[in-house]
Coordinates of C-alpha atoms in Angstrom, one line a residue:
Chain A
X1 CA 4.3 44.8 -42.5
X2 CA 4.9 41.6 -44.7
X3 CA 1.8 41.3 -46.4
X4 CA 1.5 37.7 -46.3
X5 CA 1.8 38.2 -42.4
X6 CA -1.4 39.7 -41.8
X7 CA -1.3 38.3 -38.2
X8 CA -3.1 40.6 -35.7
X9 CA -3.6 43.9 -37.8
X10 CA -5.7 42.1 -40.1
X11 CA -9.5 44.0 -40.4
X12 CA -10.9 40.5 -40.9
X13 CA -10.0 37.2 -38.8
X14 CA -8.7 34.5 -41.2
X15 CA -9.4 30.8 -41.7
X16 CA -11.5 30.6 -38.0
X17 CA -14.3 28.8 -39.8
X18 CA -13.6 25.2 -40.3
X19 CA -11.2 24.4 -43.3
X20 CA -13.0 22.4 -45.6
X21 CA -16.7 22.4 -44.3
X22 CA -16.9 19.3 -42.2
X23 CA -17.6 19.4 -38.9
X24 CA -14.6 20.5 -36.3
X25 CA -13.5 17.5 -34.7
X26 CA -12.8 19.5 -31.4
X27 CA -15.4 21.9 -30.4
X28 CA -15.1 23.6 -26.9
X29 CA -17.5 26.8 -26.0
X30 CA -16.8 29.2 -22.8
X31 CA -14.8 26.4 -21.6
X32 CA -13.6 27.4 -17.9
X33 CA -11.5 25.6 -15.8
X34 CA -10.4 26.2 -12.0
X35 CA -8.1 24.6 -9.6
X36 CA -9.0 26.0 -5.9
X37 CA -9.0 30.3 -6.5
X38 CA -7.2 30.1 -9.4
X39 CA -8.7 30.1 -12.9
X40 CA -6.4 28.5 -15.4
X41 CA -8.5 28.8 -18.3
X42 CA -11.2 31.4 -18.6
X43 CA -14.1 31.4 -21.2
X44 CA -12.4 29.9 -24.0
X45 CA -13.7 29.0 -27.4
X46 CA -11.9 26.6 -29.9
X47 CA -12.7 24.9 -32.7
X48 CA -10.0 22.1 -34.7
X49 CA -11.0 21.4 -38.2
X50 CA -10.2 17.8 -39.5
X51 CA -6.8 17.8 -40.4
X52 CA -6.0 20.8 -39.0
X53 CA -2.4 21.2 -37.6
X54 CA -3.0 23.9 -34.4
X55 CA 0.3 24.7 -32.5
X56 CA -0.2 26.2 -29.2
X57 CA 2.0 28.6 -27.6
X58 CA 2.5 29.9 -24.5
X59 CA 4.6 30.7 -21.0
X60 CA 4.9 28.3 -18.7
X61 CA 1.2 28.7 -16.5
X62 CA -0.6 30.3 -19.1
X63 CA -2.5 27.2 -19.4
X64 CA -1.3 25.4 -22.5
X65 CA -1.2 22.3 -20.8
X66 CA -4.4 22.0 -18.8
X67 CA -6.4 22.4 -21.9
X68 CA -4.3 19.6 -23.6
X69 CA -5.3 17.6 -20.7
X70 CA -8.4 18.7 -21.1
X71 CA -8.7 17.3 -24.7
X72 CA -6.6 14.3 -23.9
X73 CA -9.4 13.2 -21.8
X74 CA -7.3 13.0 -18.6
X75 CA -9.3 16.1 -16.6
X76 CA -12.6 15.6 -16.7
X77 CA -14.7 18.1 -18.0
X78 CA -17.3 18.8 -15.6
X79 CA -20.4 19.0 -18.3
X80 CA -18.8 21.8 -20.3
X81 CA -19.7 22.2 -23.7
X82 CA -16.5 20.7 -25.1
X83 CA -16.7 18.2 -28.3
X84 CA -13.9 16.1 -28.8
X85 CA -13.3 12.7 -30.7
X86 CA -13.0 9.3 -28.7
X87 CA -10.0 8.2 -31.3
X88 CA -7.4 10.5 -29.9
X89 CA -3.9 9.9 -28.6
X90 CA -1.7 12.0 -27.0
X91 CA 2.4 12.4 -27.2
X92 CA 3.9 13.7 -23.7
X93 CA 7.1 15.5 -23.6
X94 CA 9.1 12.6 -21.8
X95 CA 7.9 9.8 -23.7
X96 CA 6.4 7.5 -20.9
X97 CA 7.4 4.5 -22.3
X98 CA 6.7 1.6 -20.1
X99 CA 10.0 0.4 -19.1
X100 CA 9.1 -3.2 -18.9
X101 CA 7.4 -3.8 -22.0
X102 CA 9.8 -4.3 -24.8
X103 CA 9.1 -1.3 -27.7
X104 CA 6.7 -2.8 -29.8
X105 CA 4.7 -4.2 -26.8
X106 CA 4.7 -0.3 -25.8
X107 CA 3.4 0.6 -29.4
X108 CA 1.0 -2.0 -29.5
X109 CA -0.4 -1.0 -25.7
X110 CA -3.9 -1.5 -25.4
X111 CA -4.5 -2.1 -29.2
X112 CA -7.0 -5.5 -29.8
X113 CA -7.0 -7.4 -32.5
X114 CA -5.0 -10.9 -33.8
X115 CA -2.3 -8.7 -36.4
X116 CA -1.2 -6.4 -33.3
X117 CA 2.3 -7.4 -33.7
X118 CA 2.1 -6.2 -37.7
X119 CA 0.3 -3.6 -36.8
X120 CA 3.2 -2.1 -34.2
X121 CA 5.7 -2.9 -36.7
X122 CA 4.4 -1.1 -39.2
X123 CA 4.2 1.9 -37.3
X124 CA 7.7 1.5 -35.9
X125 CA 8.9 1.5 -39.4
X126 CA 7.1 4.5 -40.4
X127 CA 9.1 6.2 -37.6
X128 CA 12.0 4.0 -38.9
X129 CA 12.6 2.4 -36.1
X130 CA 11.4 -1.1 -37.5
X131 CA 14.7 -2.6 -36.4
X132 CA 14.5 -1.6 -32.8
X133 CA 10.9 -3.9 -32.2
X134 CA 12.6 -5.8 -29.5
X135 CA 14.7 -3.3 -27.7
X136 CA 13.6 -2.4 -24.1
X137 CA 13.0 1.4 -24.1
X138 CA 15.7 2.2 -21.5
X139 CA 18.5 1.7 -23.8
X140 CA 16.5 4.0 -26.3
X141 CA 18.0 8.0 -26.7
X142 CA 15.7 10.4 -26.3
X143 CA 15.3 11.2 -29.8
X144 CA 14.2 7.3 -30.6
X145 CA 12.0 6.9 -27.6
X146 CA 10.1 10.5 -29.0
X147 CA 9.3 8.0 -32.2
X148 CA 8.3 5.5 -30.5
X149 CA 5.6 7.4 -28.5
X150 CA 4.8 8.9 -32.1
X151 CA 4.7 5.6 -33.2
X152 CA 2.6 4.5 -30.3
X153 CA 0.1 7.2 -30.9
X154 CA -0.2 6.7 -35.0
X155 CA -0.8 3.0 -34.6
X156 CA -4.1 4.3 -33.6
X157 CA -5.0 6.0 -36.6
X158 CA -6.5 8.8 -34.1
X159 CA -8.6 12.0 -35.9
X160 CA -6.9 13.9 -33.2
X161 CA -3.2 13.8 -32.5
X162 CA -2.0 15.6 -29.2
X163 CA 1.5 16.4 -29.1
X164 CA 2.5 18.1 -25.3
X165 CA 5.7 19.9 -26.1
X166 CA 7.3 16.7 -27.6
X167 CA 10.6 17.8 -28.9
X168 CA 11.5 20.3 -26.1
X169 CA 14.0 17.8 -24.1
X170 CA 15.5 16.8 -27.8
X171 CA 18.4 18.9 -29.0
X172 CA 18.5 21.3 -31.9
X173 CA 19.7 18.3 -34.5
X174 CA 17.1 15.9 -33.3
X175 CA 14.3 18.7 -32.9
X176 CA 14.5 19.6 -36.5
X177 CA 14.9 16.0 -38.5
X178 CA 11.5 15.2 -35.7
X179 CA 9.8 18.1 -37.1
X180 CA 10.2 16.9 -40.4
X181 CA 9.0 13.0 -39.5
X182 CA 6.0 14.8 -37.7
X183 CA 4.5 16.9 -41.1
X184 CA 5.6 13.4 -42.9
X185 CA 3.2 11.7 -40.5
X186 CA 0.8 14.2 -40.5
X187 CA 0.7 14.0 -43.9
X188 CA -0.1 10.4 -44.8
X189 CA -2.4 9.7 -41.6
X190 CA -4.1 13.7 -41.4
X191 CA -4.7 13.6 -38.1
X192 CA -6.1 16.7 -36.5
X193 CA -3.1 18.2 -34.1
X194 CA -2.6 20.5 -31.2
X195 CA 0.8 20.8 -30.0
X196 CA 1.1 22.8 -27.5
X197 CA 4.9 24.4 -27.6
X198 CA 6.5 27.0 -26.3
X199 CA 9.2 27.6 -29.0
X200 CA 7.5 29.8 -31.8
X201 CA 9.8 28.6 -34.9
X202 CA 8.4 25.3 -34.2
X203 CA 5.0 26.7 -34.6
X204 CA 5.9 28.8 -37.0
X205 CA 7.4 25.5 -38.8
X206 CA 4.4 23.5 -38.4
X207 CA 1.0 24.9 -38.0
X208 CA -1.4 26.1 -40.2
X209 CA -2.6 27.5 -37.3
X210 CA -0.5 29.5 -34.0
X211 CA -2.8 30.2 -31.1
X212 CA -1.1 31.8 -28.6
X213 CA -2.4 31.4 -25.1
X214 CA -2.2 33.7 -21.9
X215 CA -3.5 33.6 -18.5
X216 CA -6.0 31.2 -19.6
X217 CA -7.3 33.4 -22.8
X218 CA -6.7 33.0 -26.6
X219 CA -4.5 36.2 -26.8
X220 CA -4.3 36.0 -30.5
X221 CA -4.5 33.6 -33.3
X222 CA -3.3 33.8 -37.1
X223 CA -3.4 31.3 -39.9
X224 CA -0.3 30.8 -41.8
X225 CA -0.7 30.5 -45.4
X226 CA 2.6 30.4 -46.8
X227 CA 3.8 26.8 -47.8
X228 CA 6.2 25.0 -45.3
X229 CA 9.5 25.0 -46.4
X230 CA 9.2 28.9 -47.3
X231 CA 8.4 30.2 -43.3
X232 CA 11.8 31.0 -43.2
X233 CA 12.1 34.3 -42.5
X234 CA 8.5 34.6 -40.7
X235 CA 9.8 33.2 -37.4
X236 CA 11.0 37.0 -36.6
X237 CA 8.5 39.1 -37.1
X238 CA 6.1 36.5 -35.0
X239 CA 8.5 36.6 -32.1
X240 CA 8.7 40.1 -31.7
X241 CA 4.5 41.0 -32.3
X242 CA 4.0 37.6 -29.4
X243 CA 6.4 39.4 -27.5
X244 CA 4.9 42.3 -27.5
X245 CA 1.1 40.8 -27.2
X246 CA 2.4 39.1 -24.1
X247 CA 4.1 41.8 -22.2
X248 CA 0.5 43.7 -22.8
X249 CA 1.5 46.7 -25.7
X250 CA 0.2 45.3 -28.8
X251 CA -3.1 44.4 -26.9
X252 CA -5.4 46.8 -27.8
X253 CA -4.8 47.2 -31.6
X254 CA -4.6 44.1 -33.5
X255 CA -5.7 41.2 -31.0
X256 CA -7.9 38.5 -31.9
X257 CA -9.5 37.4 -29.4
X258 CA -12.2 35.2 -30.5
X259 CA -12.4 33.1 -34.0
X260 CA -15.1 35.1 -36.0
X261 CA -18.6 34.4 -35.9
X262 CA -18.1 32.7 -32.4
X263 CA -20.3 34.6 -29.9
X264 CA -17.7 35.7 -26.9
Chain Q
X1 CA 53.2 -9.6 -5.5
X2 CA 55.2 -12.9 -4.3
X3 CA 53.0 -16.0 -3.9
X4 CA 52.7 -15.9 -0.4
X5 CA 51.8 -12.3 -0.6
X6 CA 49.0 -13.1 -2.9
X7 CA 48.0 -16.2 -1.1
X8 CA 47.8 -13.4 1.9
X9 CA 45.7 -11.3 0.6
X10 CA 43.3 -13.4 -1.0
X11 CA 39.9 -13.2 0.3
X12 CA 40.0 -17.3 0.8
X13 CA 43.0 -16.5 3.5
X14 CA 41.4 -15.5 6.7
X15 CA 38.0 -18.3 6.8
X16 CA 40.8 -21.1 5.5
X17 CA 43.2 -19.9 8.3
X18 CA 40.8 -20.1 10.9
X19 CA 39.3 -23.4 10.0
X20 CA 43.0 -24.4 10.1
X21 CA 43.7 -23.3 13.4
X22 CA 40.0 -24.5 14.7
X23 CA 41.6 -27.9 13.6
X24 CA 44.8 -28.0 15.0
X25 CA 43.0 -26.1 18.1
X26 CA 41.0 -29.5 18.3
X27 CA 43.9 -31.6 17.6
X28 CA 46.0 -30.3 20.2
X29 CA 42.9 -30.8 22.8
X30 CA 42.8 -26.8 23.0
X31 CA 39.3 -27.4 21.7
X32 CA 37.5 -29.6 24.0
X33 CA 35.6 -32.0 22.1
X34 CA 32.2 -31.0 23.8
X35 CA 32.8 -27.3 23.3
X36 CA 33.1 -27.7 19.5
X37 CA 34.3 -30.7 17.2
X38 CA 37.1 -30.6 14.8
X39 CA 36.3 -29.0 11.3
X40 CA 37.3 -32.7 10.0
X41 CA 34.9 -34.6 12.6
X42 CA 32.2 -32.4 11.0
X43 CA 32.9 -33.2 7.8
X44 CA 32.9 -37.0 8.7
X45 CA 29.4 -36.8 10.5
X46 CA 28.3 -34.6 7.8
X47 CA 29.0 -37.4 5.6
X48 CA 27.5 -40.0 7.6
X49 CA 24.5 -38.1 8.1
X50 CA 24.0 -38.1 4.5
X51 CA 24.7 -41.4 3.5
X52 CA 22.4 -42.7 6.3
X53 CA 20.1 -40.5 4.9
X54 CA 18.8 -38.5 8.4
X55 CA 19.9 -35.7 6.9
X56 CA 18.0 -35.7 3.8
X57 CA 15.0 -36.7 5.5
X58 CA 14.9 -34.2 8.4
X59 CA 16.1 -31.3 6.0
X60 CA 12.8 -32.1 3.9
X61 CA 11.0 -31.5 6.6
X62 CA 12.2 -28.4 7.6
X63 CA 11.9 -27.5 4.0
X64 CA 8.5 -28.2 4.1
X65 CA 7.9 -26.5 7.1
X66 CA 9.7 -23.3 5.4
X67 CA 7.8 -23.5 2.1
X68 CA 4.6 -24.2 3.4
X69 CA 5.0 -20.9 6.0
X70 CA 6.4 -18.9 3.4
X71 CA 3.5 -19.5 0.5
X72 CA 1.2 -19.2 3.1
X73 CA 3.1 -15.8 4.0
X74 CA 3.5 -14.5 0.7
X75 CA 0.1 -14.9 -0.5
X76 CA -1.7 -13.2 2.2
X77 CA 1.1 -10.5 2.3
X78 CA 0.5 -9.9 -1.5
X79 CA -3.5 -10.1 -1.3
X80 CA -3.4 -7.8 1.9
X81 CA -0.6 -5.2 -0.2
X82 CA -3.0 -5.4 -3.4
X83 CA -6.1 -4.9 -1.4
X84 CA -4.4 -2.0 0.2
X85 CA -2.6 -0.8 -2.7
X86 CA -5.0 -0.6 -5.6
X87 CA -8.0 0.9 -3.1
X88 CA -8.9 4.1 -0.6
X89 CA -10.9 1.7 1.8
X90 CA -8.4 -1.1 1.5
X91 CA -5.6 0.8 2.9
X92 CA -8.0 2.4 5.5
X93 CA -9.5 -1.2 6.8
X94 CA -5.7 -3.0 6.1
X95 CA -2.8 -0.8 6.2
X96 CA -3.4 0.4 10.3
X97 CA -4.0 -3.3 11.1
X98 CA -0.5 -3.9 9.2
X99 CA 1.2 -1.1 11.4
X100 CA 0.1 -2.6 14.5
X101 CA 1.2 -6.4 13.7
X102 CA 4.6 -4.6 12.5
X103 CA 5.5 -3.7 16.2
X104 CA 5.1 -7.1 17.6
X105 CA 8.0 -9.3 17.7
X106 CA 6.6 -12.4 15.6
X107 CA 9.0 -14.6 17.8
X108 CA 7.2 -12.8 21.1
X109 CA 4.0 -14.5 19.8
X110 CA 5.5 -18.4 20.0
X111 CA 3.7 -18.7 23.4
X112 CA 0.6 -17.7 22.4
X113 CA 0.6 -19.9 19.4
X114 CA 1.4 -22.9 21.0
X115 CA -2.2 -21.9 23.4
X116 CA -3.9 -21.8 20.3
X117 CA -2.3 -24.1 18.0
X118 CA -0.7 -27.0 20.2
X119 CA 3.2 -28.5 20.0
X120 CA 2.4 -30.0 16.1
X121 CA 3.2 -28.6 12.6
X122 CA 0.8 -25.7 12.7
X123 CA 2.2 -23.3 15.4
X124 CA 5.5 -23.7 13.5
X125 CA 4.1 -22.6 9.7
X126 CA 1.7 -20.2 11.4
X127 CA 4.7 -18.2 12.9
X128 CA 6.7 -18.6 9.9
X129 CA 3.7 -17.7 7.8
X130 CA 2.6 -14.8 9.9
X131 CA 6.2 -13.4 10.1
X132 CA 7.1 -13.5 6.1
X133 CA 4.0 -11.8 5.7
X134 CA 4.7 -8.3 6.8
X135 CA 7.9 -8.0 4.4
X136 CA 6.2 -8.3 0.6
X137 CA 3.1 -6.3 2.3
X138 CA 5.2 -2.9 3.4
X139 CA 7.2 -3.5 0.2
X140 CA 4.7 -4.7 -2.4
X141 CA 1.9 -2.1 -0.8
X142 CA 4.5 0.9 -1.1
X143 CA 5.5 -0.7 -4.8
X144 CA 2.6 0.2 -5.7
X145 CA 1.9 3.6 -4.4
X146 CA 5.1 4.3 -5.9
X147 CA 4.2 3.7 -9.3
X148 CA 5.8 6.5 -11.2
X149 CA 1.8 8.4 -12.3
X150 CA 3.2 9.7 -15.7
X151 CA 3.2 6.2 -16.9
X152 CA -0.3 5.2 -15.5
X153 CA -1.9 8.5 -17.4
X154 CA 0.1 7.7 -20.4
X155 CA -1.4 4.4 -20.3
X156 CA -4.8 6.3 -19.3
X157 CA -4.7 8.1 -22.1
X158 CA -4.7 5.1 -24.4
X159 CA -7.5 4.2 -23.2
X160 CA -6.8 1.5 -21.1
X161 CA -9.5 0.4 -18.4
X162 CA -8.7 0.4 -14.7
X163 CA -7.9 -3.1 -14.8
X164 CA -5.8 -3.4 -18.0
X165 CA -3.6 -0.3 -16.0
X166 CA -3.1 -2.5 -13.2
X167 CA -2.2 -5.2 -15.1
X168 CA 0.4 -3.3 -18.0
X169 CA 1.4 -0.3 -15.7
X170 CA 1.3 -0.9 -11.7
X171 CA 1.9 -4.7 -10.9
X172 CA 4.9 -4.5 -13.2
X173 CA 5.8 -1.3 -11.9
X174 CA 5.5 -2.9 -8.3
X175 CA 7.5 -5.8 -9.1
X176 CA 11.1 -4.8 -8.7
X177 CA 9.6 -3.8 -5.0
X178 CA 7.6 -7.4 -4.7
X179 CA 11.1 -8.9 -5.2
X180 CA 13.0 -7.2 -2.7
X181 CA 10.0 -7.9 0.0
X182 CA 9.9 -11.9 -1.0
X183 CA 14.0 -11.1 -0.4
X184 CA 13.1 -10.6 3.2
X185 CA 10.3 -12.6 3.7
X186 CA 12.4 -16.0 3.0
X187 CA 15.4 -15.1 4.8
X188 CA 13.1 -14.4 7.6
X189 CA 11.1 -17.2 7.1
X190 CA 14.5 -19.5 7.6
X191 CA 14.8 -17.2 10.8
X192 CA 11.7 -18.0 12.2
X193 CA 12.2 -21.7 11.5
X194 CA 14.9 -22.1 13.9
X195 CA 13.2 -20.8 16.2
X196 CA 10.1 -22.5 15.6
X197 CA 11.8 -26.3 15.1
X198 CA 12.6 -25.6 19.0
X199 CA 8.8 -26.3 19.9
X200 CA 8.9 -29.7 20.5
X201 CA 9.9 -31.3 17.2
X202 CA 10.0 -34.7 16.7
X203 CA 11.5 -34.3 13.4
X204 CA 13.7 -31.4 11.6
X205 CA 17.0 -29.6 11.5
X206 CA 15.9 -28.3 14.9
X207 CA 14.6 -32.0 16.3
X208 CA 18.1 -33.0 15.1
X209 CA 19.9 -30.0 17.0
X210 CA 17.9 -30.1 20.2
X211 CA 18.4 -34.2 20.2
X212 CA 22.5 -33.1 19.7
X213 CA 22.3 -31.0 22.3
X214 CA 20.9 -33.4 25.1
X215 CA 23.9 -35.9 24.1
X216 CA 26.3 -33.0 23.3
X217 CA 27.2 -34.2 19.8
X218 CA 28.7 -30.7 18.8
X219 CA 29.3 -32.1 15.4
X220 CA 25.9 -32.9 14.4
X221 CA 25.1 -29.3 15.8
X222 CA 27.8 -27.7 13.5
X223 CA 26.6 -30.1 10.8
X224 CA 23.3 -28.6 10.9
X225 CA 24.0 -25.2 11.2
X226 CA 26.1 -25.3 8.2
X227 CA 22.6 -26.3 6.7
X228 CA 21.0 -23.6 7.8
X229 CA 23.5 -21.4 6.1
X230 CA 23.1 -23.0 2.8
X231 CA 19.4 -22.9 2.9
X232 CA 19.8 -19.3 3.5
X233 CA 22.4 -18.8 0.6
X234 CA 19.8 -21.0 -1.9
X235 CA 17.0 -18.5 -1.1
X236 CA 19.1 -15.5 -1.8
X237 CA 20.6 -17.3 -4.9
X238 CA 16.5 -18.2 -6.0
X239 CA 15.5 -14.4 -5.7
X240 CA 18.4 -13.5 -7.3
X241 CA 17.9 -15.6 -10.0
X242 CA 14.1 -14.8 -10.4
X243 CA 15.4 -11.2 -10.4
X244 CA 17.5 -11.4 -13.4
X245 CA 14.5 -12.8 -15.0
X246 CA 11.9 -10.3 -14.3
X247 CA 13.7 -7.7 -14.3
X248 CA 15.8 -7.9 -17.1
X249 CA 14.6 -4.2 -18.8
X250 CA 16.1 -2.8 -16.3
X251 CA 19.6 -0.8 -18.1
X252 CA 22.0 -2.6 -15.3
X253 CA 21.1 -6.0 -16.0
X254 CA 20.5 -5.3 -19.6
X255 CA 24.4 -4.0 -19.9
X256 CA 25.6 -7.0 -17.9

C-alpha cells in the first residue's frame, strides 16, 4: 500500500491528539444516544481540534446526522460528557432559507448590532454573491442559496462550522467550484468543521481528517497528510478499504477504533 | 371571427343581454313593476339616492356595523389561533371550545342574541363579530402548526430565542394562511350583516331594504343589493391587495 496512505494498517494511530496543542473545541466522551430500543450512537469518543476540518462519512442510519445534531445543539444532550463551543453554526443540506426575508435579512438572522447590514454584505460577497443582497431566496438556484446558508453561517465568525451534507442536492459542476469556496472560507475564517457526507471524494477532497461512522461507532479514522490539490488519486484506494470496513472484512486487522490515548 | 361573432362570444355578451331583455321585459309590462323595476329605473333611484345623500349615509352605517364586527372578529380569532397555536395548553383549553362553536350556525344564534343583547347595534356586531371569528382561527391556528420545522430549527440553530422564532419564522410562515382566513372572515362578515340589518334597524342598507319592502319600491331593493355586491367585491379586492403586499416573496407574485 501507498505509503502516504497509512489508513487503517498503520501500527500507530495518527494525528488523534489535538493539532496544535490547544484545547479541542469539541470534546465528547462515551457519548450514547437512544431513540425508543434503538441506539443510534453507542459509546463514542471525539475530539475537534481548532481549525480542524473533520469530514464524516457514512450510510444513510449509521448515525452521521444525529451526532451533527447533537453538536449543532438541536438534541439535547441529556448531561453527557460532551464539550462543544457556544459560537457554532450549522449548514443543512437544503438550505432553509426563510422565504420571506429577502437574502441578506436571512444572512443577517439573529445577528445584533448597528452595522448588521455591512456585516451581511460582507459575507455575501465573500460567497460572491454581494449583488444578490436584495433578492428573495426563492428565485435563488440551488447552488446560490448553498452560499447564502454558507454565508449565513460565516457572518458568525463561529470556532465550529457544521456543514450536514451540504452539496449533496448540487450537481457535479456546482459540487466542485463549492468545494473550492468552502477550503477558501475555511481558510481565511479557520473555523473548526464537521461535515458529515456521504460521498468519500469530498472527504477525501477536504478533510484533514475522514471518520467513518457505522451503526453508531467510529469504524475507523485516518489523517490525510498529503496537501489538497494532490489527493487525486487517493479517492480509490479509500473507497475500496471503507468498502470493505463496512461490509465487516477489513474489521479485524487495521480498524481504528478509538483516537489513541482515549480510554474506550 | 366576424364582429358579431366576436361581440358573441365576448364574456360582456350574456350579463349585457340579459339586462337588455330585463329592460325591454319591463318596458313591454312583462315585468310588473312591483315584481322587479327596469334596469334604467334602478339606475335613476340609484342616482337619486345618492345625490340625496340616503345612500351615503345608511351605507356608512352598515359599514360601520361591518368593520366594527369584523375587528372585533379578527382580533379575538387571531388571539384565540395564537394562544392555541404557539402553546400545548392553549390548544387543549381553546381549540375543543373552537370545534364546538364551529358546528353552530352563527345565524341560528340571532334569537338568542337579541335575549341577551336587545334590538340596538350590539346584537348585530356581536353576530358579525362572533361569526368572522372562527375563519382566521381554523386558518391562522393551522398556519401555524404548519410552519414548515426545517426552517424553525435552522432558525434554532442560530440561536434565536423562542420569541425571536415566532416572530422571524412562524407568524410570517403563518401569514399566507392568516390571509386566506381574513378572506373568509369579511366575506362572511358582509353575510352576516344582511342578516343582522333585519333586526329591527332603524338605519342601514337593511333599514333601507326592509322600509322598501313594506312600500314595495323594488328599485331601492335592487339599488341596495347592487351595494351589497360591491361591498363584497371591495373586500376581496382589499385582501387581494394586502396580499400582493405581504406576500410578495412568494415566486408567483414575484414573476408577475
Amino acid at each position: 500500500m501507498d505509503a502516504r496512505l497509512n489508513f487503517l494498517s498503520d501500527a500507530a494511530p495518527v494525528g488523534l491528539a489535538p493539532l496544535h496543542g490547544e484545547p479541542p473545541v469539541v470534546r465528547l466522551r462515551g457519548f450514547t444516544r437512544r431513540f425508543g430500543e434503538n441506539t443510534i450512537i453507542h459509546d463514542l469518543n471525539l475530539d475537534i481540534a481548532p481549525g480542524e476540518f473533520v469530514a464524516l462519512l457514512g450510510r444513510s442510519g449509521s448515525g452521521k446526522t444525529t451526532l451533527l445534531r447533537t453538536l449543532a445543539g438541536l438534541d439535547g444532550t441529556d448531561g453527557q460528557d460532551v464539550t462543544v463551543p457556544t459560537s457554532r453554526a450549522v449548514v443543512f443540506q437544503d438550505a432553509r432559507l426563510l422565504p420571506w426575508k429577502k437574502v441578506w435579512r436571512n444572512v443577517a438572522l439573529g445577528l445584533r448590532g448597528p452595522d448588521v447590514r455591512q456585516r451581511a454584505e460582507a459575507a455575501l460577497r465573500e460567497v460572491g454573491l454581494g449583488h444578490r443582497m436584495d433578492a428573495w431566496p426563492l428565485t435563488l438556484s440551488g447552488g446560490e442559496a448553498q452560499r447564502v446558508a454558507l454565508a449565513r453561517a460565516l457572518v458568525r465568525e463561529p470556532s465550529l462550522l457544521l456543514l450536514d451534507e451540504p452539496f449533496a442536492a448540487l450537481d457535479a459542476l456546482t459540487r466542485i467550484r463549492m468545494h473550492d469556496l468552502v477550503l477558501d472560507l475555511w481558510r481565511a475564517h479557520r473555523p473548526a468543521v464537521l461535515m458529515v457526507t456521504h460521498d468519500v471524494d469530498e472527504a477525501v477532497a477536504l478533510a484533514d481528517r475522514i471518520l467513518v461512522l457505522d451503526e453508531g461507532r467510529i469504524a475507523a479514522q485516518d489523517r490525510i497528510s498529503i496537501p489538497r490539490g494532490e489527493r487525486g488519486e487517493l479517492a480509490r484506494p479509500y473507497r475500496e478499504k471503507f468498502l470493505q470496513i463496512l461490509d465487516g472484512t477489513a474489521r479485524a486487522d487495521g480498524v481504528i477504533p478509538f483516537p489513541h490515548g482515549i480510554p474506550a | 371571427m366576424s364582429v358579431v361573432g366576436k361581440i358573441v362570444n365576448s364574456r360582456w355578451f350574456s350579463p349585457l343581454a340579459l339586462l337588455a331583455a330585463w329592460e325591454a321585459g319591463s318596458r313591454t309590462g312583462v315585468i310588473p313593476e312591483r315584481t322587479l323595476a327596469a334596469p334604467s329605473e334602478v339606475a335613476g333611484t340609484l342616482f337619486g339616492m345618492v345625490v340625496s345623500g340616503e345612500l351615503p349615509s345608511n351605507l356608512a352605517v352598515s359599514f360601520g356595523r361591518a368593520l366594527t364586527g369584523l375587528a372585533i372578529g379578527v382580533i379575538v380569532g387571531v388571539v384565540l389561533a395564537l394562544t392555541a397555536g404557539l402553546s400545548r395548553k392553549g390548544e387543549a383549553a381553546i381549540d375543543p371550545l373552537m370545534q364546538i362553536k364551529r358546528t353552530i350556525p352563527t345565524l341560528a344564534l340571532t334569537p338568542l342574541f337579541i335575549v341577551w343583547f336587545g334590538i340596538g347595534e350590539t346584537p348585530k356586531v356581536a353576530l358579525i363579530a362572533f361569526a368572522s371569528m372562527f375563519p382566521v382561527y381554523l386558518n391562522l391556528y393551522s398556519g401555524i402548526r404548519g410552519v414548515d420545522l426545517r426552517l424553525l430549527e435552522g432558525a434554532r440553530s442560530f440561536g434565536l430565542s423562542r420569541a425571536e422564532q415566532v416572530w422571524h419564522v412562524i407568524l410570517p410562515g403563518a401569514l399566507p394562511s392568516l390571509l386566506v382566513g381574513l378572506r373568509y372572515s369579511l366575506s362572511i362578515s358582509i353575510l352576516v350583516l344582511v342578516v343582522a340589518e333585519q333586526i329591527n334597524a332603524s338605519a342601514g342598507l337593511g333599514y333601507l331594504i326592509n322600509n322598501a319592502r313594506d312600500f314595495m319600491r323594488t328599485d331601492i331593493i335592487v339599488v341596495c343589493l347592487m351595494v351589497y355586491a360591491v361591498l363584497g367585491l371591495a373586500a376581496d379586492w382589499l385582501v387581494r391587495t394586502v396580499e400582493r403586499r405581504a406576500l410578495v416573496w412568494r415566486p408567483s407574485l414575484v414573476e408577475a
